[in-house]
Amino acid sequence: MSQQENLSGRLIVTTAADQHDQKFPALIRLANNQFCCQRCQMINDQSVYTIYPGLFYCPACLGLGRLTNQDYLLAYPEQNNFSIPVSPLTWTGTLTHKQQQISQKLCQVHQQKQEHLVWAVTGSGKTEMLFAMIAQAVVQGDRIALVAPRVDVCNELYPRIKAAFKAVSICLLHGQGAEIYHYTQILICTVHQLLKFRQAFDLLVLDECDSYPYVNNLMLHQAVRQALKLRHTLIYLSATPSWEYQQRIAHQQLNYSLLNRRFHGQDLPEPQFRLIYAQHVGKLNRQLCRCLSNLVQIQQRFLLFVSSIRQAELLSQLIKQQLPQLKQTFVHAKDPLRGSKIQAFREGKWQALVTTTVLERGVTFFDIDVIVWQADSPRFNTQTLVQIAGRAGRSAQHSDNQVIFFAEKYTQAINQAICQIRKLNHD
């Protein structure tokens, strides 16, 4: 494979100034002393980000390496140079009738090069519904990106896609090391990694499109647009579409498919609300302690969600003091052992994880209850609470897992989350 084929669709930084039809300045000067970065499309004030007179840089995409007005970008055109298997899909599972309908709709959307939202409850089998469309794109020689805002979602998605498309080249790319980039037909990556591509993908699937850090982030929205070819298919996946997507649907600017049932056909676990009474600093709340003791007694595994890293560490310590028989630990986004702790919990080595919202979405565990401590915290909005509740009841054998919201007051977010889940169950 030639160097250009290996770099197809990528943006490469260079300081060379010779002319090339794919080469252009990294930063373009605008009026009013401003400039536009050609990697992230963000506009900034030149005087604020000056290194020394005549040299300035882009702060928005600094995490991918500093770009200055003395740098150039090379954009290699996409080659779509793949070895295409006759039967790319090696998955042998089956879809429900409703899943099959959405799967067929996605194949039509791909053929027509459109944008489409799949609004599907947590645990409904969104990934499996994509398989037929991805197989169709592979056979047509398209380049495909499966993208999510968070590393954990990408890590969970990668082995499932590898198993379903064993003969197709696949690469996993994110900022925590994953793999060294190599040219493949399917790329699984975080949204930030799309800043390295320009007009590279025929089909792009954006999972968890309502999730931080993608939601309300103009730079990441631009990254998605920049990574797509002019004629493309863009699929959004969400269990809790944001107001922006719902408005686009209401104004008929975006078509969508709705799936309000999980693959096993059972109701989503409806959260129970429990009012917190007096709390004592430095001690585990009695109501919470009683709840956890019951779970220890019946050997039920669970996730305990809290609103901050500090609270996760503190609560884990208090549980260790008062319930030493409970095998548990804490995890959060900045935890260097996050991956190994999550895997250990998945393998049953821990009975419980005390966690921040880092595990609110994109991860699947077998037979777990879910508890949210201080669910009335501003950190827990309606979408977050619905996603957290969605970690429970994901298997047919244990569709009735408990979800409990502990709070000092019954907030609008708690009410809306419970009402939304109730409505989905009865639609």
Short mmCIF file of C-alpha atoms in Angstrom, two decimals:
data_model
loop_
_atom_site.label_atom_id
_atom_site.label_comp_id
_atom_site.label_asym_id
_atom_site.label_seq_id
_atom_site.Cartn_x
_atom_site.Cartn_y
_atom_site.Cartn_z
CA MET A 1 0.00 0.00 0.00
CA SER A 2 1.40 3.40 -0.94
CA GLN A 3 1.99 6.18 1.61
CA GLN A 4 -0.89 8.20 0.15
CA GLU A 5 -3.30 5.25 0.46
CA ASN A 6 -2.18 4.74 4.05
CA LEU A 7 -2.93 8.39 4.84
CA SER A 8 -6.20 8.57 2.87
CA GLY A 9 -8.58 11.17 4.18
CA ARG A 10 -6.18 12.38 6.87
CA LEU A 11 -5.02 15.87 7.73
CA ILE A 12 -1.24 15.97 8.25
CA VAL A 13 0.64 18.89 9.81
CA THR A 14 3.78 20.08 8.04
CA THR A 15 6.07 23.10 8.16
CA ALA A 16 7.12 22.73 4.53
CA ALA A 17 6.12 25.69 2.37
CA ASP A 18 6.36 24.16 -1.14
CA GLN A 19 3.18 24.26 -3.22
CA HIS A 20 0.88 21.27 -3.39
CA ASP A 21 -2.72 21.04 -4.56
CA GLN A 22 -3.71 19.45 -1.22
CA LYS A 23 -1.66 21.80 0.94
CA PHE A 24 -3.00 24.91 2.67
CA PRO A 25 -2.11 27.17 5.60
CA ALA A 26 -3.18 25.80 8.99
CA LEU A 27 -4.47 29.18 10.17
CA ILE A 28 -6.17 31.72 7.91
CA ARG A 29 -6.20 35.41 8.84
CA LEU A 30 -9.59 37.10 8.99
CA ALA A 31 -10.74 40.67 9.48
CA ASN A 32 -10.64 42.36 12.91
CA ASN A 33 -7.38 40.66 13.89
CA GLN A 34 -9.00 37.21 13.98
CA PHE A 35 -8.04 33.88 12.44
CA CYS A 36 -9.75 30.59 11.54
CA CYS A 37 -8.09 27.24 12.19
CA GLN A 38 -8.42 24.85 9.24
CA ARG A 39 -8.20 21.77 11.45
CA CYS A 40 -11.00 22.59 13.91
CA GLN A 41 -12.70 25.54 12.11
CA MET A 42 -12.69 27.62 15.31
CA ILE A 43 -12.27 31.39 15.10
CA ASN A 44 -10.06 33.15 17.66
CA ASP A 45 -8.45 36.51 18.36
CA GLN A 46 -4.90 36.68 17.03
CA SER A 47 -3.63 39.11 19.68
CA VAL A 48 -4.75 36.85 22.56
CA TYR A 49 -2.92 33.77 21.25
CA THR A 50 0.32 35.32 20.05
CA ILE A 51 3.56 33.52 20.96
CA TYR A 52 5.69 36.42 19.76
CA PRO A 53 5.07 39.13 17.15
CA GLY A 54 4.05 37.53 13.87
CA LEU A 55 3.51 34.03 15.34
CA PHE A 56 0.18 32.90 16.76
CA TYR A 57 -1.52 29.55 17.47
CA CYS A 58 -4.94 27.90 17.75
CA PRO A 59 -5.96 27.15 21.37
CA ALA A 60 -9.08 25.12 20.49
CA CYS A 61 -7.36 21.98 19.17
CA LEU A 62 -4.12 22.34 21.13
CA GLY A 63 -4.56 18.83 22.54
CA LEU A 64 -3.82 17.39 19.08
CA GLY A 65 -0.57 19.35 18.78
CA ARG A 66 0.03 23.07 18.39
CA LEU A 67 -0.86 24.66 15.05
CA THR A 68 0.61 28.06 14.20
CA ASN A 69 0.33 30.40 11.23
CA GLN A 70 3.69 29.01 10.04
CA ASP A 71 2.28 25.47 9.71
CA TYR A 72 0.54 23.87 6.75
CA LEU A 73 -1.99 21.05 6.51
CA LEU A 74 -1.88 18.29 3.92
CA ALA A 75 -5.22 16.71 3.03
CA TYR A 76 -4.85 13.35 1.32
CA PRO A 77 -7.91 12.41 -0.77
CA GLU A 78 -9.75 9.26 0.28
CA GLN A 79 -8.77 6.29 -1.90
CA ASN A 80 -11.41 3.74 -0.78
CA ASN A 81 -8.79 1.10 -1.45
CA PHE A 82 -10.04 -1.98 0.40
CA SER A 83 -10.02 -5.74 0.07
CA ILE A 84 -13.77 -6.40 0.17
CA PRO A 85 -15.04 -9.79 1.40
CA VAL A 86 -17.97 -11.44 -0.40
CA SER A 87 -19.96 -11.83 2.85
CA PRO A 88 -18.68 -9.24 5.31
CA LEU A 89 -21.23 -9.85 8.10
CA THR A 90 -20.28 -12.85 10.25
CA TRP A 91 -22.82 -12.16 13.02
CA THR A 92 -25.40 -14.94 13.22
CA GLY A 93 -27.88 -13.46 15.70
CA THR A 94 -31.47 -12.46 14.96
CA LEU A 95 -33.37 -9.20 15.27
CA THR A 96 -36.84 -8.62 16.65
CA HIS A 97 -39.54 -7.54 14.21
CA LYS A 98 -39.17 -3.88 15.22
CA GLN A 99 -35.37 -4.04 15.08
CA GLN A 100 -35.61 -5.56 11.61
CA GLN A 101 -37.84 -2.70 10.44
CA ILE A 102 -35.34 -0.11 11.64
CA SER A 103 -32.43 -2.08 10.17
CA GLN A 104 -34.13 -2.08 6.75
CA LYS A 105 -34.86 1.65 7.08
CA LEU A 106 -31.19 2.35 7.77
CA CYS A 107 -30.21 0.44 4.62
CA GLN A 108 -32.56 2.69 2.63
CA VAL A 109 -31.16 5.81 4.30
CA HIS A 110 -27.64 4.73 3.39
CA GLN A 111 -28.57 4.10 -0.23
CA GLN A 112 -30.12 7.56 -0.45
CA LYS A 113 -27.20 9.27 1.37
CA GLN A 114 -29.33 10.92 4.04
CA GLU A 115 -29.19 11.86 7.71
CA HIS A 116 -31.28 9.88 10.19
CA LEU A 117 -31.74 9.59 13.97
CA VAL A 118 -32.35 6.28 15.72
CA TRP A 119 -34.15 7.05 18.98
CA ALA A 120 -33.91 3.78 20.90
CA VAL A 121 -34.11 3.04 24.61
CA THR A 122 -31.00 1.86 26.42
CA GLY A 123 -30.36 -1.84 25.92
CA SER A 124 -32.56 -2.06 22.82
CA GLY A 125 -29.81 -3.42 20.54
CA LYS A 126 -28.83 -0.28 18.62
CA THR A 127 -25.49 -1.77 17.55
CA GLU A 128 -27.06 -4.92 16.07
CA MET A 129 -29.53 -2.82 14.08
CA LEU A 130 -26.57 -1.18 12.33
CA PHE A 131 -25.05 -4.42 11.05
CA ALA A 132 -27.01 -4.76 7.79
CA MET A 133 -26.30 -1.15 6.83
CA ILE A 134 -22.60 -1.49 7.64
CA ALA A 135 -22.41 -4.72 5.60
CA GLN A 136 -24.07 -2.93 2.68
CA ALA A 137 -21.55 -0.08 2.93
CA VAL A 138 -18.60 -2.51 3.11
CA VAL A 139 -19.70 -4.32 -0.07
CA GLN A 140 -20.09 -0.96 -1.86
CA GLY A 141 -16.50 -0.05 -0.94
CA ASP A 142 -17.47 2.79 1.39
CA ARG A 143 -15.29 3.99 4.22
CA ILE A 144 -17.09 3.86 7.56
CA ALA A 145 -16.61 5.65 10.88
CA LEU A 146 -18.33 4.57 14.10
CA VAL A 147 -17.88 7.47 16.49
CA ALA A 148 -18.73 8.22 20.12
CA PRO A 149 -17.90 11.09 22.48
CA ARG A 150 -16.40 8.83 25.17
CA VAL A 151 -13.51 6.37 25.21
CA ASP A 152 -15.47 3.74 27.20
CA VAL A 153 -18.16 3.56 24.51
CA CYS A 154 -15.53 3.06 21.79
CA ASN A 155 -13.77 0.36 23.81
CA GLU A 156 -17.07 -1.48 24.31
CA LEU A 157 -18.05 -1.15 20.65
CA TYR A 158 -14.74 -2.32 19.16
CA PRO A 159 -14.84 -6.06 20.07
CA ARG A 160 -18.50 -6.30 19.04
CA ILE A 161 -17.78 -4.88 15.57
CA LYS A 162 -14.66 -7.04 15.24
CA ALA A 163 -16.71 -10.14 16.02
CA ALA A 164 -19.49 -9.17 13.60
CA PHE A 165 -17.16 -8.27 10.69
CA LYS A 166 -14.23 -10.66 11.04
CA ALA A 167 -13.00 -10.27 7.45
CA VAL A 168 -13.16 -6.43 7.39
CA SER A 169 -10.22 -4.20 8.38
CA ILE A 170 -11.00 -2.26 11.57
CA CYS A 171 -9.01 0.24 13.66
CA LEU A 172 -9.70 1.65 17.15
CA LEU A 173 -8.47 5.19 17.70
CA HIS A 174 -8.65 7.41 20.78
CA GLY A 175 -6.43 9.51 23.01
CA GLN A 176 -5.74 6.78 25.57
CA GLY A 177 -3.54 4.66 23.38
CA ALA A 178 -5.95 2.20 21.68
CA GLU A 179 -3.96 1.42 18.47
CA ILE A 180 -1.44 3.09 16.20
CA TYR A 181 -3.44 4.53 13.32
CA HIS A 182 -3.53 2.39 10.19
CA TYR A 183 -5.74 2.64 7.13
CA THR A 184 -8.86 0.49 7.48
CA GLN A 185 -12.35 0.34 6.00
CA ILE A 186 -13.99 0.75 9.43
CA LEU A 187 -12.68 3.23 11.98
CA ILE A 188 -14.00 3.27 15.56
CA CYS A 189 -12.94 6.45 17.34
CA THR A 190 -13.84 9.29 19.68
CA VAL A 191 -15.26 12.44 18.10
CA HIS A 192 -12.06 14.38 18.84
CA GLN A 193 -10.12 12.06 16.50
CA LEU A 194 -12.25 13.26 13.56
CA LEU A 195 -10.28 16.52 13.69
CA LYS A 196 -7.52 14.54 11.96
CA PHE A 197 -9.67 13.76 8.91
CA ARG A 198 -11.12 15.72 6.00
CA GLN A 199 -13.77 14.35 3.59
CA ALA A 200 -12.75 10.80 4.50
CA PHE A 201 -15.97 8.93 5.28
CA ASP A 202 -18.95 7.86 3.18
CA LEU A 203 -20.87 6.60 6.22
CA LEU A 204 -20.55 8.00 9.74
CA VAL A 205 -22.49 6.70 12.75
CA LEU A 206 -22.46 9.02 15.78
CA ASP A 207 -23.40 7.08 18.90
CA GLU A 208 -24.55 8.86 22.09
CA CYS A 209 -25.06 12.07 20.12
CA ASP A 210 -26.63 13.74 23.17
CA SER A 211 -23.61 13.04 25.36
CA TYR A 212 -20.85 15.23 26.80
CA PRO A 213 -18.44 16.38 25.41
CA TYR A 214 -20.13 16.36 21.97
CA VAL A 215 -23.39 18.04 22.93
CA ASN A 216 -23.26 21.86 22.59
CA ASN A 217 -19.61 21.67 21.46
CA LEU A 218 -19.29 23.62 18.21
CA MET A 219 -15.77 22.37 17.51
CA LEU A 220 -16.82 18.71 17.67
CA HIS A 221 -19.88 19.39 15.52
CA GLN A 222 -17.50 20.91 12.95
CA ALA A 223 -15.21 17.88 13.24
CA VAL A 224 -18.06 15.56 12.24
CA ARG A 225 -18.99 17.73 9.25
CA GLN A 226 -15.39 18.08 8.13
CA ALA A 227 -14.74 14.31 8.27
CA LEU A 228 -17.66 13.51 5.96
CA LYS A 229 -17.51 13.42 2.19
CA LEU A 230 -19.74 15.85 0.33
CA ARG A 231 -22.13 12.99 -0.48
CA HIS A 232 -22.55 11.00 2.69
CA THR A 233 -24.78 9.14 5.15
CA LEU A 234 -24.89 10.37 8.75
CA ILE A 235 -26.66 8.29 11.42
CA TYR A 236 -27.29 9.61 14.93
CA LEU A 237 -27.95 7.17 17.80
CA SER A 238 -29.48 8.18 21.11
CA ALA A 239 -31.69 6.93 23.92
CA THR A 240 -32.28 10.50 25.13
CA PRO A 241 -32.15 12.93 22.19
CA SER A 242 -31.36 16.50 23.21
CA TRP A 243 -33.73 19.41 22.71
CA GLU A 244 -31.79 20.33 19.55
CA TYR A 245 -32.56 16.97 17.88
CA GLN A 246 -36.16 16.96 19.07
CA GLN A 247 -36.64 20.43 17.59
CA ARG A 248 -35.20 19.30 14.26
CA ILE A 249 -37.59 16.35 14.28
CA ALA A 250 -40.56 18.61 15.19
CA HIS A 251 -39.72 20.95 12.29
CA GLN A 252 -39.32 17.97 9.91
CA GLN A 253 -35.63 18.76 9.40
CA LEU A 254 -34.53 15.31 10.55
CA ASN A 255 -36.15 11.91 9.99
CA TYR A 256 -36.04 9.37 12.81
CA SER A 257 -36.92 5.84 13.87
CA LEU A 258 -38.24 5.11 17.37
CA LEU A 259 -37.67 1.91 19.32
CA ASN A 260 -39.15 1.98 22.83
CA ARG A 261 -38.63 -1.69 23.70
CA ARG A 262 -35.53 -3.63 24.59
CA PHE A 263 -34.70 -6.75 22.59
CA HIS A 264 -36.23 -8.99 25.29
CA GLY A 265 -39.53 -7.10 25.12
CA GLN A 266 -39.78 -6.42 28.88
CA ASP A 267 -40.43 -3.03 30.48
CA LEU A 268 -37.59 -0.74 31.45
CA PRO A 269 -37.03 -0.80 35.23
CA GLU A 270 -38.99 2.11 36.68
CA PRO A 271 -36.97 4.07 39.27
CA GLN A 272 -38.11 4.11 42.90
CA PHE A 273 -37.81 7.44 44.74
CA ARG A 274 -36.60 7.37 48.35
CA LEU A 275 -36.49 10.53 50.45
CA ILE A 276 -33.27 11.10 52.42
CA TYR A 277 -33.68 12.15 56.05
CA ALA A 278 -31.03 13.57 58.40
CA GLN A 279 -27.43 12.91 57.42
CA HIS A 280 -24.38 12.89 59.70
CA VAL A 281 -21.03 14.06 58.38
CA GLY A 282 -18.44 11.31 58.33
CA LYS A 283 -21.00 8.51 58.61
CA LEU A 284 -22.82 6.44 56.04
CA ASN A 285 -26.46 7.47 55.79
CA ARG A 286 -28.68 4.94 57.62
CA GLN A 287 -31.14 4.51 54.76
CA LEU A 288 -28.36 3.94 52.26
CA CYS A 289 -26.57 1.59 54.66
CA ARG A 290 -29.77 -0.45 55.11
CA CYS A 291 -30.26 -0.63 51.34
CA LEU A 292 -26.68 -1.75 50.72
CA SER A 293 -26.85 -4.30 53.54
CA ASN A 294 -29.86 -5.91 51.88
CA LEU A 295 -27.96 -6.13 48.58
CA VAL A 296 -24.97 -7.68 50.35
CA GLN A 297 -27.27 -10.23 51.99
CA ILE A 298 -28.79 -11.37 48.70
CA GLN A 299 -25.41 -11.02 46.90
CA GLN A 300 -26.86 -8.64 44.32
CA ARG A 301 -24.28 -6.68 42.31
CA PHE A 302 -24.86 -2.96 41.82
CA LEU A 303 -23.61 0.41 40.62
CA LEU A 304 -23.81 3.33 43.06
CA PHE A 305 -23.80 6.67 41.21
CA VAL A 306 -22.67 9.90 42.88
CA SER A 307 -22.25 13.45 41.61
CA SER A 308 -18.48 14.06 42.03
CA ILE A 309 -15.07 12.39 42.20
CA ARG A 310 -14.59 13.53 45.80
CA GLN A 311 -17.92 12.03 46.81
CA ALA A 312 -17.10 8.75 45.07
CA GLU A 313 -13.87 8.40 47.06
CA LEU A 314 -15.50 9.46 50.35
CA LEU A 315 -18.54 7.20 50.01
CA SER A 316 -16.37 4.24 49.05
CA GLN A 317 -14.32 4.78 52.22
CA LEU A 318 -17.43 5.04 54.43
CA ILE A 319 -18.84 1.84 52.93
CA LYS A 320 -15.52 0.10 53.57
CA GLN A 321 -15.67 1.13 57.25
CA GLN A 322 -19.30 0.17 57.88
CA LEU A 323 -19.76 -2.71 55.44
CA PRO A 324 -16.29 -4.33 55.23
CA GLN A 325 -17.81 -7.54 53.86
CA LEU A 326 -18.89 -5.71 50.68
CA LYS A 327 -16.29 -6.05 47.92
CA GLN A 328 -16.38 -2.63 46.26
CA THR A 329 -14.23 0.18 44.90
CA PHE A 330 -14.74 3.55 43.23
CA VAL A 331 -14.14 4.69 39.66
CA HIS A 332 -14.22 8.01 37.80
CA ALA A 333 -13.10 9.59 34.53
CA LYS A 334 -9.65 10.60 35.85
CA ASP A 335 -8.94 7.25 37.49
CA PRO A 336 -5.81 5.73 35.84
CA LEU A 337 -7.12 2.25 36.75
CA ARG A 338 -10.59 2.91 35.33
CA GLY A 339 -10.35 0.30 32.57
CA SER A 340 -9.08 -2.50 34.80
CA LYS A 341 -11.66 -1.73 37.53
CA ILE A 342 -14.53 -1.82 35.04
CA GLN A 343 -13.27 -5.10 33.59
CA ALA A 344 -12.88 -6.58 37.08
CA PHE A 345 -16.47 -5.59 37.91
CA ARG A 346 -17.67 -7.10 34.64
CA GLU A 347 -15.90 -10.36 35.57
CA GLY A 348 -17.57 -10.41 39.00
CA LYS A 349 -14.47 -9.62 41.09
CA TRP A 350 -16.28 -6.68 42.71
CA GLN A 351 -19.84 -6.76 43.99
CA ALA A 352 -20.17 -3.00 43.61
CA LEU A 353 -18.70 0.06 41.95
CA VAL A 354 -19.15 3.57 43.35
CA THR A 355 -19.02 5.71 40.23
CA THR A 356 -19.52 9.16 38.79
CA THR A 357 -21.49 9.73 35.60
CA VAL A 358 -18.55 8.26 33.64
CA LEU A 359 -20.56 5.00 33.57
CA GLU A 360 -23.93 6.58 32.82
CA ARG A 361 -23.94 5.27 29.24
CA GLY A 362 -22.22 3.07 26.71
CA VAL A 363 -21.40 0.19 29.10
CA THR A 364 -23.32 -3.05 29.64
CA PHE A 365 -23.17 -5.23 32.74
CA PHE A 366 -25.11 -8.42 33.43
CA ASP A 367 -27.68 -8.45 36.28
CA ILE A 368 -26.97 -5.27 38.22
CA ASP A 369 -29.11 -2.97 40.35
CA VAL A 370 -28.58 0.78 40.11
CA ILE A 371 -28.60 3.33 42.94
CA VAL A 372 -28.25 7.09 42.52
CA TRP A 373 -27.17 8.88 45.69
CA GLN A 374 -28.34 12.51 45.99
CA ALA A 375 -30.21 12.29 42.70
CA ASP A 376 -31.40 15.86 43.29
CA SER A 377 -27.88 17.18 42.57
CA PRO A 378 -27.70 19.61 39.60
CA ARG A 379 -25.20 17.16 38.06
CA PHE A 380 -28.06 14.73 37.43
CA ASN A 381 -30.35 16.14 34.74
CA THR A 382 -33.25 14.24 33.16
CA GLN A 383 -31.17 12.72 30.36
CA THR A 384 -28.45 11.60 32.78
CA LEU A 385 -30.94 9.94 35.14
CA VAL A 386 -32.65 8.10 32.26
CA GLN A 387 -29.28 6.88 30.99
CA ILE A 388 -28.20 5.77 34.47
CA ALA A 389 -31.46 3.89 34.98
CA GLY A 390 -30.78 2.20 31.65
CA ARG A 391 -27.80 0.31 33.08
CA ALA A 392 -30.27 -1.99 34.89
CA GLY A 393 -32.48 -4.74 33.48
CA ARG A 394 -30.56 -5.24 30.26
CA SER A 395 -30.81 -9.04 30.10
CA ALA A 396 -33.93 -11.14 29.55
CA GLN A 397 -33.20 -13.17 32.70
CA HIS A 398 -32.90 -10.06 34.90
CA SER A 399 -35.12 -7.47 33.28
CA ASP A 400 -36.54 -6.52 36.69
CA ASN A 401 -33.35 -5.14 38.27
CA GLN A 402 -33.95 -2.34 40.79
CA VAL A 403 -33.29 1.35 40.16
CA ILE A 404 -33.39 3.59 43.25
CA PHE A 405 -33.09 7.40 43.38
CA PHE A 406 -32.12 8.68 46.87
CA ALA A 407 -32.64 12.45 47.27
CA GLU A 408 -33.52 15.15 49.78
CA LYS A 409 -36.10 16.63 47.41
CA TYR A 410 -38.18 15.48 44.46
CA THR A 411 -36.79 17.59 41.61
CA GLN A 412 -38.17 18.28 38.16
CA ALA A 413 -35.35 16.19 36.66
CA ILE A 414 -36.25 13.18 38.83
CA ASN A 415 -39.93 13.55 37.99
CA GLN A 416 -39.28 13.90 34.24
CA ALA A 417 -36.92 10.91 34.20
CA ILE A 418 -39.46 8.64 35.94
CA CYS A 419 -42.32 9.93 33.74
CA GLN A 420 -40.27 9.43 30.56
CA ILE A 421 -39.43 5.83 31.44
CA ARG A 422 -43.05 5.17 32.43
CA LYS A 423 -44.27 6.63 29.12
CA LEU A 424 -41.84 4.50 27.09
CA ASN A 425 -43.10 1.42 28.91
CA HIS A 426 -46.72 2.18 28.05
CA ASP A 427 -46.37 3.46 24.47
#
